[in-house]
Short mmCIF file of C-alpha atoms in Angstrom, two decimals:
data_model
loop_
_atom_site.label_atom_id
_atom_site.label_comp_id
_atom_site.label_asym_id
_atom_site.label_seq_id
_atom_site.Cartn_x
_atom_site.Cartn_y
_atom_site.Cartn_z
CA UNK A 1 -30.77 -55.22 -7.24
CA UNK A 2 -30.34 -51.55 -8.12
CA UNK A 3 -32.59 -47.97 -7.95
CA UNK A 4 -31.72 -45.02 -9.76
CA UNK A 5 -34.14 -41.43 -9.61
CA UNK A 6 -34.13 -38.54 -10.77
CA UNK A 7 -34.78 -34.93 -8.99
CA UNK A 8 -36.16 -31.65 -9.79
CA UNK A 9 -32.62 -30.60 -8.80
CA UNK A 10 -30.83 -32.02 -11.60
CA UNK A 11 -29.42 -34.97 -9.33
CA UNK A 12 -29.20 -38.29 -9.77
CA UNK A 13 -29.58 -40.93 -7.39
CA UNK A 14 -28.26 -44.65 -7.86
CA UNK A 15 -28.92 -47.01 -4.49
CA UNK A 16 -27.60 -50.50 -4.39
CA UNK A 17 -30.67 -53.15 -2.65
CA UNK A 18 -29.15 -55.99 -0.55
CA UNK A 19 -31.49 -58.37 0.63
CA UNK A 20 -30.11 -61.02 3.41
CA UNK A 21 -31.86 -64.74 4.12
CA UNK A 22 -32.04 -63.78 7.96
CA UNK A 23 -34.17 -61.63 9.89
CA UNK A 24 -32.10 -58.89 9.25
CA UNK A 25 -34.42 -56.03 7.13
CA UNK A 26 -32.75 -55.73 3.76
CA UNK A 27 -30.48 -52.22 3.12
CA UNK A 28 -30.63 -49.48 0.39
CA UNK A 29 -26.96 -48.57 0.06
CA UNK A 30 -26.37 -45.10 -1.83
CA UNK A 31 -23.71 -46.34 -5.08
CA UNK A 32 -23.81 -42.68 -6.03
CA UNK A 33 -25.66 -39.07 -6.63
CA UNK A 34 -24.78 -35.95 -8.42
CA UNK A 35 -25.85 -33.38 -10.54
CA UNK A 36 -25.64 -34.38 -13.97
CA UNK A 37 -27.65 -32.52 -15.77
CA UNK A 38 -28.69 -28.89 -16.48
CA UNK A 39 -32.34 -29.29 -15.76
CA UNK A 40 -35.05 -31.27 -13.74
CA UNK A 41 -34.56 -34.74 -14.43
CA UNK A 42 -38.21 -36.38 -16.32
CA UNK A 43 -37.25 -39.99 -16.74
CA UNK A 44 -34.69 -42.66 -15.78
CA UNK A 45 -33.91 -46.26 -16.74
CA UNK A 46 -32.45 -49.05 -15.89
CA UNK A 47 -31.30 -52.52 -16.71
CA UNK A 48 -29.02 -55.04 -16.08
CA UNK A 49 -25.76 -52.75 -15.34
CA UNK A 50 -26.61 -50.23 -17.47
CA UNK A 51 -28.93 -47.00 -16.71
CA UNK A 52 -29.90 -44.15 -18.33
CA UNK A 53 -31.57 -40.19 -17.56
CA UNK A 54 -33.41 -38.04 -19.16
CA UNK A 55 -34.28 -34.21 -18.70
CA UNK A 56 -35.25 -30.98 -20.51
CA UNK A 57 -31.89 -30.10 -21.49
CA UNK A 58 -32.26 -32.36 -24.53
CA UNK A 59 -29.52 -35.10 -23.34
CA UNK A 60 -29.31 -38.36 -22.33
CA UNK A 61 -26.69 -39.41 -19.85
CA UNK A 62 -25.56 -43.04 -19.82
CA UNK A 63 -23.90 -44.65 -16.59
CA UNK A 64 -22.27 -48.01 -15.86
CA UNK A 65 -23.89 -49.41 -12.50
CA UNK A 66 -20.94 -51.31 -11.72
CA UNK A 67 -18.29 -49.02 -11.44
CA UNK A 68 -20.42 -46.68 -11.01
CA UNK A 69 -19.72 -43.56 -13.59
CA UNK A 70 -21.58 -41.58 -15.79
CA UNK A 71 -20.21 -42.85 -19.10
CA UNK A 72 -21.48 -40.84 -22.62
CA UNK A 73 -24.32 -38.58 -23.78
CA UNK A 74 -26.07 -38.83 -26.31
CA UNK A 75 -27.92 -36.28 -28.32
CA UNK A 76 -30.16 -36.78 -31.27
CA UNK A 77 -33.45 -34.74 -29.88
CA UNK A 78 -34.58 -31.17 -30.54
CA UNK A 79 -36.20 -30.74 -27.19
CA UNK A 80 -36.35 -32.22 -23.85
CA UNK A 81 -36.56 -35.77 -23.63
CA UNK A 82 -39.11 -37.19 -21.90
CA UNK A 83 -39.18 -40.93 -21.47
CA UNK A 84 -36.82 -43.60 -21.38
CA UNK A 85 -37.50 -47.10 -22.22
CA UNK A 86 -34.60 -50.36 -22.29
CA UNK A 87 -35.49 -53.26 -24.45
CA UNK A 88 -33.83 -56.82 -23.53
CA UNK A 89 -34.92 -60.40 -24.19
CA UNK A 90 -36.94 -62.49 -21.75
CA UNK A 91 -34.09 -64.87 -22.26
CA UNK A 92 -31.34 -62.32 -21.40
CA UNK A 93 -33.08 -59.88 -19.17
CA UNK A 94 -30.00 -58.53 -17.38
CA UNK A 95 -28.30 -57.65 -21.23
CA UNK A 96 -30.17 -53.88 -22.49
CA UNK A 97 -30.50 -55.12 -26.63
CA UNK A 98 -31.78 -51.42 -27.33
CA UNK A 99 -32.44 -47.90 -25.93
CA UNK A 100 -35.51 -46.05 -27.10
CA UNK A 101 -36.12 -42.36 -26.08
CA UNK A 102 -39.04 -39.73 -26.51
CA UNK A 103 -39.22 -36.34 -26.78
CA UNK A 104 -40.72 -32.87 -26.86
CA UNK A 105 -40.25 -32.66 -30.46
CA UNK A 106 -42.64 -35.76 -31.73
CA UNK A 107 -39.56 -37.76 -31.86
CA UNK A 108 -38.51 -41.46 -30.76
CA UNK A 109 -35.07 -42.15 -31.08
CA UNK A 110 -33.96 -45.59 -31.43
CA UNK A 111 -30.52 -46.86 -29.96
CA UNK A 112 -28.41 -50.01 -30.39
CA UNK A 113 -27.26 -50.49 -26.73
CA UNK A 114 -24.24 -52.81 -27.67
CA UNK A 115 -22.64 -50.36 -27.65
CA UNK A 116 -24.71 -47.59 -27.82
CA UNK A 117 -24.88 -46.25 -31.06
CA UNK A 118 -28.05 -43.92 -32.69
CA UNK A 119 -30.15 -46.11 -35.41
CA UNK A 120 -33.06 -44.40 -36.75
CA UNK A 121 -35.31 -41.48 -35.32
CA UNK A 122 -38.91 -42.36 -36.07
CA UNK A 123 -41.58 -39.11 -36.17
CA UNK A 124 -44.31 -40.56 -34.43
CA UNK A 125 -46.35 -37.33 -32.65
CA UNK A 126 -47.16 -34.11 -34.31
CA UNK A 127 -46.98 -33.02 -30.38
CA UNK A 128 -44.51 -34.02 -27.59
CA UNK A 129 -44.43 -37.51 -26.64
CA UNK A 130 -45.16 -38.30 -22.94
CA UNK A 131 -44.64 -41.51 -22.08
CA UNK A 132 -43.61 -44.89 -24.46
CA UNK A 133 -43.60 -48.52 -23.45
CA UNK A 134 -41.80 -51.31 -25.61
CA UNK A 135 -43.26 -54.67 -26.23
CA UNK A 136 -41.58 -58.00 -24.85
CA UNK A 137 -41.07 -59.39 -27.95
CA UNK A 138 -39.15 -56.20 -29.06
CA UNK A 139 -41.07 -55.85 -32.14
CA UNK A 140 -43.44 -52.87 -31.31
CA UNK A 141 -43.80 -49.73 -29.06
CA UNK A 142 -46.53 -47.70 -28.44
CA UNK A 143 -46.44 -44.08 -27.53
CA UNK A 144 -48.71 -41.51 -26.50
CA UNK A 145 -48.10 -37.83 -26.90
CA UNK A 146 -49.68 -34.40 -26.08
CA UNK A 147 -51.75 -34.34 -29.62
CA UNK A 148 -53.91 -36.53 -27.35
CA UNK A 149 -53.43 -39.46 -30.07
CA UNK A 150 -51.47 -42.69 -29.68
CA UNK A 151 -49.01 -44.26 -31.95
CA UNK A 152 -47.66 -47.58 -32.68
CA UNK A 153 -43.98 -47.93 -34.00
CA UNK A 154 -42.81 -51.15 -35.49
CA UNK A 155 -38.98 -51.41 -34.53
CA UNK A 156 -38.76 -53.73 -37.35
CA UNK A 157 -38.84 -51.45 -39.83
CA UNK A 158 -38.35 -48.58 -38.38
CA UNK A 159 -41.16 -46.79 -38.99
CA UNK A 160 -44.54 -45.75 -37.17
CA UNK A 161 -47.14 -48.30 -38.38
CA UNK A 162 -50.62 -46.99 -36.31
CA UNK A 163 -51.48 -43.75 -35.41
CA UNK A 164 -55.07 -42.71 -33.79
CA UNK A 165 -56.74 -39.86 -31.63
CA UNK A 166 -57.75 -40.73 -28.09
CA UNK A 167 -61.02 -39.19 -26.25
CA UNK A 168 -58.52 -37.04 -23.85
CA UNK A 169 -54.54 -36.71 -23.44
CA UNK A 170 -52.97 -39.52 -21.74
CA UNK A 171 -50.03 -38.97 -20.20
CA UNK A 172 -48.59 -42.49 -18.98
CA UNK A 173 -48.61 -46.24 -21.25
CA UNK A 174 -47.26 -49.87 -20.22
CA UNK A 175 -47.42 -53.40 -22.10
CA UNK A 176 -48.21 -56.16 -19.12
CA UNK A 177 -45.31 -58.71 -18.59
CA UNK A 178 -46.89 -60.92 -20.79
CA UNK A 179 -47.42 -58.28 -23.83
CA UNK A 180 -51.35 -59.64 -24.35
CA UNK A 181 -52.56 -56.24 -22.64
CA UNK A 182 -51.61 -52.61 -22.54
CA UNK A 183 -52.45 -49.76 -19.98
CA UNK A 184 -53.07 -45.67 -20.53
CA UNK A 185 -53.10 -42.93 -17.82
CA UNK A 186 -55.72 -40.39 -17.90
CA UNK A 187 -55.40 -38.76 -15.18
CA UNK A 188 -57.36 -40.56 -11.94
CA UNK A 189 -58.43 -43.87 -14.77
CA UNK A 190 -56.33 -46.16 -15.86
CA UNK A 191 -58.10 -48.04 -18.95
CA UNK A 192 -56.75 -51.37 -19.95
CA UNK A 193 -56.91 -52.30 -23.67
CA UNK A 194 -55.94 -55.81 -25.13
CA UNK A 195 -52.78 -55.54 -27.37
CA UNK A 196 -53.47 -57.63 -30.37
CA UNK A 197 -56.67 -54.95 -31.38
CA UNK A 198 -56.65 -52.43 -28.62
CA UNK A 199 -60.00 -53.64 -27.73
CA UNK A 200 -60.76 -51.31 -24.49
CA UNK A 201 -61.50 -54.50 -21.91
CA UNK A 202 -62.40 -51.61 -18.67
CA UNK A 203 -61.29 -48.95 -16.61
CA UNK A 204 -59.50 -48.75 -13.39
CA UNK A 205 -61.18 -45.41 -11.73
CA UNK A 206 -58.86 -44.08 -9.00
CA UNK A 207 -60.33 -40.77 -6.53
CA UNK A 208 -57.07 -38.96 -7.52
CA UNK A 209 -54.78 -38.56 -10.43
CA UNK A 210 -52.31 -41.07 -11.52
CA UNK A 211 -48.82 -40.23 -11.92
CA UNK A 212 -46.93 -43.58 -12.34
CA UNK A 213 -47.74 -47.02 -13.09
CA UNK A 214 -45.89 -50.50 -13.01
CA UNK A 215 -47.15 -54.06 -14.00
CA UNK A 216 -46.25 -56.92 -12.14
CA UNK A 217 -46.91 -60.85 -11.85
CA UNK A 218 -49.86 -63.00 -12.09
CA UNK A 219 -51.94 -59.93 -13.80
CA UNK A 220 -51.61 -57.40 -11.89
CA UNK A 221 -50.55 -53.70 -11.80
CA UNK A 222 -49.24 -51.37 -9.73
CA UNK A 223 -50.53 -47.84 -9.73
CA UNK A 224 -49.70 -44.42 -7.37
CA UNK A 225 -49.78 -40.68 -7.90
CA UNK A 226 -51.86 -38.43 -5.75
CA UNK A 227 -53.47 -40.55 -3.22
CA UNK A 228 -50.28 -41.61 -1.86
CA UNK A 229 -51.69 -44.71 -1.84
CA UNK A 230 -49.73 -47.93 -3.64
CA UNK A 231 -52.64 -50.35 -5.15
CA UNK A 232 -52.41 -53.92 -7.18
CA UNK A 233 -55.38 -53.70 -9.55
CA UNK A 234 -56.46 -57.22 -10.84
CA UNK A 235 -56.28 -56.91 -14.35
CA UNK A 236 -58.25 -59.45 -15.02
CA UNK A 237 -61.35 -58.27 -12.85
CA UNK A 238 -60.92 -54.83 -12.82
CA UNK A 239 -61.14 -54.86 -9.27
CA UNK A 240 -58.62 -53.76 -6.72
CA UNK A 241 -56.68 -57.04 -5.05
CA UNK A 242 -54.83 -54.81 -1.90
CA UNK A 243 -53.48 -51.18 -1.75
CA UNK A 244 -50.91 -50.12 1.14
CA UNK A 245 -52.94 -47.32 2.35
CA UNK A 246 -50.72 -43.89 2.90
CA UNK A 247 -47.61 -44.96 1.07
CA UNK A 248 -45.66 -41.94 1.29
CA UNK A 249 -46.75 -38.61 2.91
CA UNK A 250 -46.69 -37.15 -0.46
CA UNK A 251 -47.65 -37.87 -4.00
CA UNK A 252 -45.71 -41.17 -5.48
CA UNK A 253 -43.56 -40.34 -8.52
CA UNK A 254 -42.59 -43.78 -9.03
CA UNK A 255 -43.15 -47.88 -8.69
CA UNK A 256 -40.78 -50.64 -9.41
CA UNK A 257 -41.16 -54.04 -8.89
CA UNK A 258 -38.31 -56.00 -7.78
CA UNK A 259 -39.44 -59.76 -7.59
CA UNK A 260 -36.76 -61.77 -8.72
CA UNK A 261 -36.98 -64.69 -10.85
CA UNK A 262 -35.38 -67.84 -10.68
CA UNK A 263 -34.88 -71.77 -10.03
CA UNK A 264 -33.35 -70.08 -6.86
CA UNK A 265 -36.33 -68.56 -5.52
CA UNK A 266 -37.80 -69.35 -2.42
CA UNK A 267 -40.39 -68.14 0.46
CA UNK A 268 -37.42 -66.20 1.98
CA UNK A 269 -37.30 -63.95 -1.13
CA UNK A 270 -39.87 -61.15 -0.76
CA UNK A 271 -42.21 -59.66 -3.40
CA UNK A 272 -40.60 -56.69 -2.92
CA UNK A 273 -41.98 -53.03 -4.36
CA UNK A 274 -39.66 -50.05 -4.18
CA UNK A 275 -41.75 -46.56 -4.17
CA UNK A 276 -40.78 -42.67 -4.70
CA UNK A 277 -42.48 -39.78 -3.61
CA UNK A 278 -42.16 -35.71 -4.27
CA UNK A 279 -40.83 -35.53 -0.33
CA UNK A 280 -37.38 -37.49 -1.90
CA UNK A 281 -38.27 -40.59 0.47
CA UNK A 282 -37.87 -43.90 -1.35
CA UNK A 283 -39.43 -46.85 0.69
CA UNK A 284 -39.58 -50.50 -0.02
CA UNK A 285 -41.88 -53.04 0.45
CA UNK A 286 -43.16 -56.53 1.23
CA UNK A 287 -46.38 -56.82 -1.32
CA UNK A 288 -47.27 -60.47 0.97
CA UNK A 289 -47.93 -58.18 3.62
CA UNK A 290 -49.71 -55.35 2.10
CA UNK A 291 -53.21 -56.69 3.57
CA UNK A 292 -51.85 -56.29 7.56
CA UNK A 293 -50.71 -52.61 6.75
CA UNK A 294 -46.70 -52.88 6.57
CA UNK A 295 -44.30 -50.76 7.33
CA UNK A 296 -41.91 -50.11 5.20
CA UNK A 297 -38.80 -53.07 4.59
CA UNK A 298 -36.45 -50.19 4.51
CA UNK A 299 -36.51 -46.05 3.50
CA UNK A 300 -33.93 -43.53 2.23
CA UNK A 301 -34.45 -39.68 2.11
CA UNK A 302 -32.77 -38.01 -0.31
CA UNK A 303 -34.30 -34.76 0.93
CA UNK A 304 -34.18 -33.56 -2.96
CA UNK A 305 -38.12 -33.42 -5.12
CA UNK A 306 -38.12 -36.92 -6.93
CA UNK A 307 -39.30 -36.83 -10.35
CA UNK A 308 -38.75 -40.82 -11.51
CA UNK A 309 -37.77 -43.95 -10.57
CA UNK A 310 -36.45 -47.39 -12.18
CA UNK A 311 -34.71 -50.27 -11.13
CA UNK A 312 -33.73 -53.41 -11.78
CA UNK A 313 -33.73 -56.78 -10.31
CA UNK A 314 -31.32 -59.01 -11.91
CA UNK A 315 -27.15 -58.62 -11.78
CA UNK A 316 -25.19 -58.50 -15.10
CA UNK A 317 -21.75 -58.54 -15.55
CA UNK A 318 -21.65 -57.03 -18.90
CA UNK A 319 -20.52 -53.50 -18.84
CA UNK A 320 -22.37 -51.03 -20.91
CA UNK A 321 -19.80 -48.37 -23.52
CA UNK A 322 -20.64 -45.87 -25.78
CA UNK A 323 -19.33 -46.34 -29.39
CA UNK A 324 -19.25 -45.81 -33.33
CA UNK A 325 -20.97 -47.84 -36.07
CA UNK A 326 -19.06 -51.04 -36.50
CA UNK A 327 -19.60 -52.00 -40.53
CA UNK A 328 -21.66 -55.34 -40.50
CA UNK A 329 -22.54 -55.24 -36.63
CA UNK A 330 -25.85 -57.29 -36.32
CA UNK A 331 -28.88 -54.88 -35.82
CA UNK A 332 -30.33 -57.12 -32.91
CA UNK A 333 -34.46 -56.40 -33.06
CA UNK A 334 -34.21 -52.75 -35.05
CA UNK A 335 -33.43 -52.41 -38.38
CA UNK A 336 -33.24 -49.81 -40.43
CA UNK A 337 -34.92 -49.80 -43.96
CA UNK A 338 -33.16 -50.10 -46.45
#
């Protein structure tokens, strides 16, 4: 299990998560942190061994977990980039099949990640784009962008397929783990739509703005920002199921869930919920015990201003390269038309 964030101080941040089947409190071991970029750091991603940054100097930096070194850039936007988004299959969910990225300048670029190699750029806002979310089958993405209007982009073909105007700007979007549903940030609601139509089902009204959001099992999601509060909506009810009252002393930047997911799995393994905040203190948590207010498994400071987190929860031993075109290379889920 691995973290990365990112800072307003251009730094990076990779931890390494070891959990042990004893009473011992599992560790956050720093793997590595430097500056590597020119400006504050807006989104990072991870998966498998493979993770990637974004910031307003209009790169994206690509790093190999395992070794672990900042290994290419890539640069295909005309503004800073703004959200980061890994696409693998359920099947193979420690192997990244494609990058997508999103921009200030309407843009979504789309990315083989084997190696990583620039398909297609697909125009999808007239505005900057503020957040995107890919679909588990791979097929889809949705983005929403600062022309207050959301988009759809099939990945098939390349191409943005849906495009409509929303009541107010939202600034965050996630598919659930299943793909049937899809969530929007505007600012303290969080409304929850069903994917096939994008049928609003309800809202999820929070007292203070939300600034990140996270899905997790058996319906629910994860949502923090300026209550520095950590709640589990039901997203089938609409009601809250627990929250872990006074996360962080500061506004959360960031959720990832960390439940692993195996044959293997056992009541041992905790539900475990890693959280940022603005202070640069990354906690992580037992969600069985959010009802008894927990303390914290285990907390790093990295005394910087976190702007993002990711992470991922599953090992892979396949190491991620930057590289040309190879003539005849399979396209995996994107394709360009033709």
């Amino acid at each position: 299990m691995s973290l990365v964030a990112g800072s307003y101080e251009k730094f990076i941040w990779g931890f390494k998560l070891k959990t042990l089947k004893s009473s011992q409190p599992p560790t956050l071991t720093p793997l590595f942190s430097f500056p590597s970029h020119l400006s504050p750091i807006k989104s990072v991603a991870v998966c498998g061994s493979a993770a990637a940054s974004a910031a307003s100097d209009d790169f994206v930096k690509i790093y190999d977990l395992s070794s672990p070194a900042e290994i290419g850039t890539l640069i295909d936007h005309d503004g800073a980039v703004t959200s980061l988004s890994f696409y693998s299959p359920q099947s193979l969910p420690s192997f990244p099949r494609n990058l997508l990225t999103a921009g200030d300048d309407g843009a979504v670029c789309i990315y083989d990640a084997d190696p990583f190699v620039h398909l297609k750029t697909v125009h999808a806002h007239k505005k900057a784009v503020t957040d995107l979310a890919v679909h588990p089958s791979g097929k889809l993405a949705l983005t929403v962008g600062r022309d207050s209007c959301l988009a759809m982009l099939n990945l098939v073909r390349g191409r943005r397929s849906f495009y409509c105007r929303l009541s107010k700007e939202a600034t965050g979007v996630k598919f659930g783990l299943g793909g049937d549903k899809f969530f929007m940030v505007m600012e303290e609601k969080v409304s929850v739509h069903e994917a096939e139509d994008a049928k609003l089902i309800f809202d999820l009204e929070q007292q203070k703005r939300v600034l990140c959001i996270e899905p997790g099992m058996n319906g629910l999601l994860f949502t923090g920002g300026e209550d520095r509060s950590i709640t589990a909506w039901d997203t089938v009810s609409g009601k809250a199921a627990y929250s872990i009252e006074d996360a962080h002393s500061s506004r959360l930047k960031g959720i990832v869930v960390l439940t692993r997911h195996g044959d293997d799995d056992d009541d041992d393994d905790p539900y475990m919920v890693a959280s940022a905040s603005s202070d640069g203190v990354i906690r992580l948590w037992d969600i069985r015990m959010a009802k008894k207010k927990p303390n914290p498994l285990t907390e790093v400071n990295t005394k910087a201003r976190l702007t993002c987190l990711a992470g991922s929860s599953v090992k892979s031993i396949k190491r991620p390269w930057i590289g040309q075109t190879v003539p005849g290379k399979s396209r995996n889920v994107v394709k360009e038309d033709s």
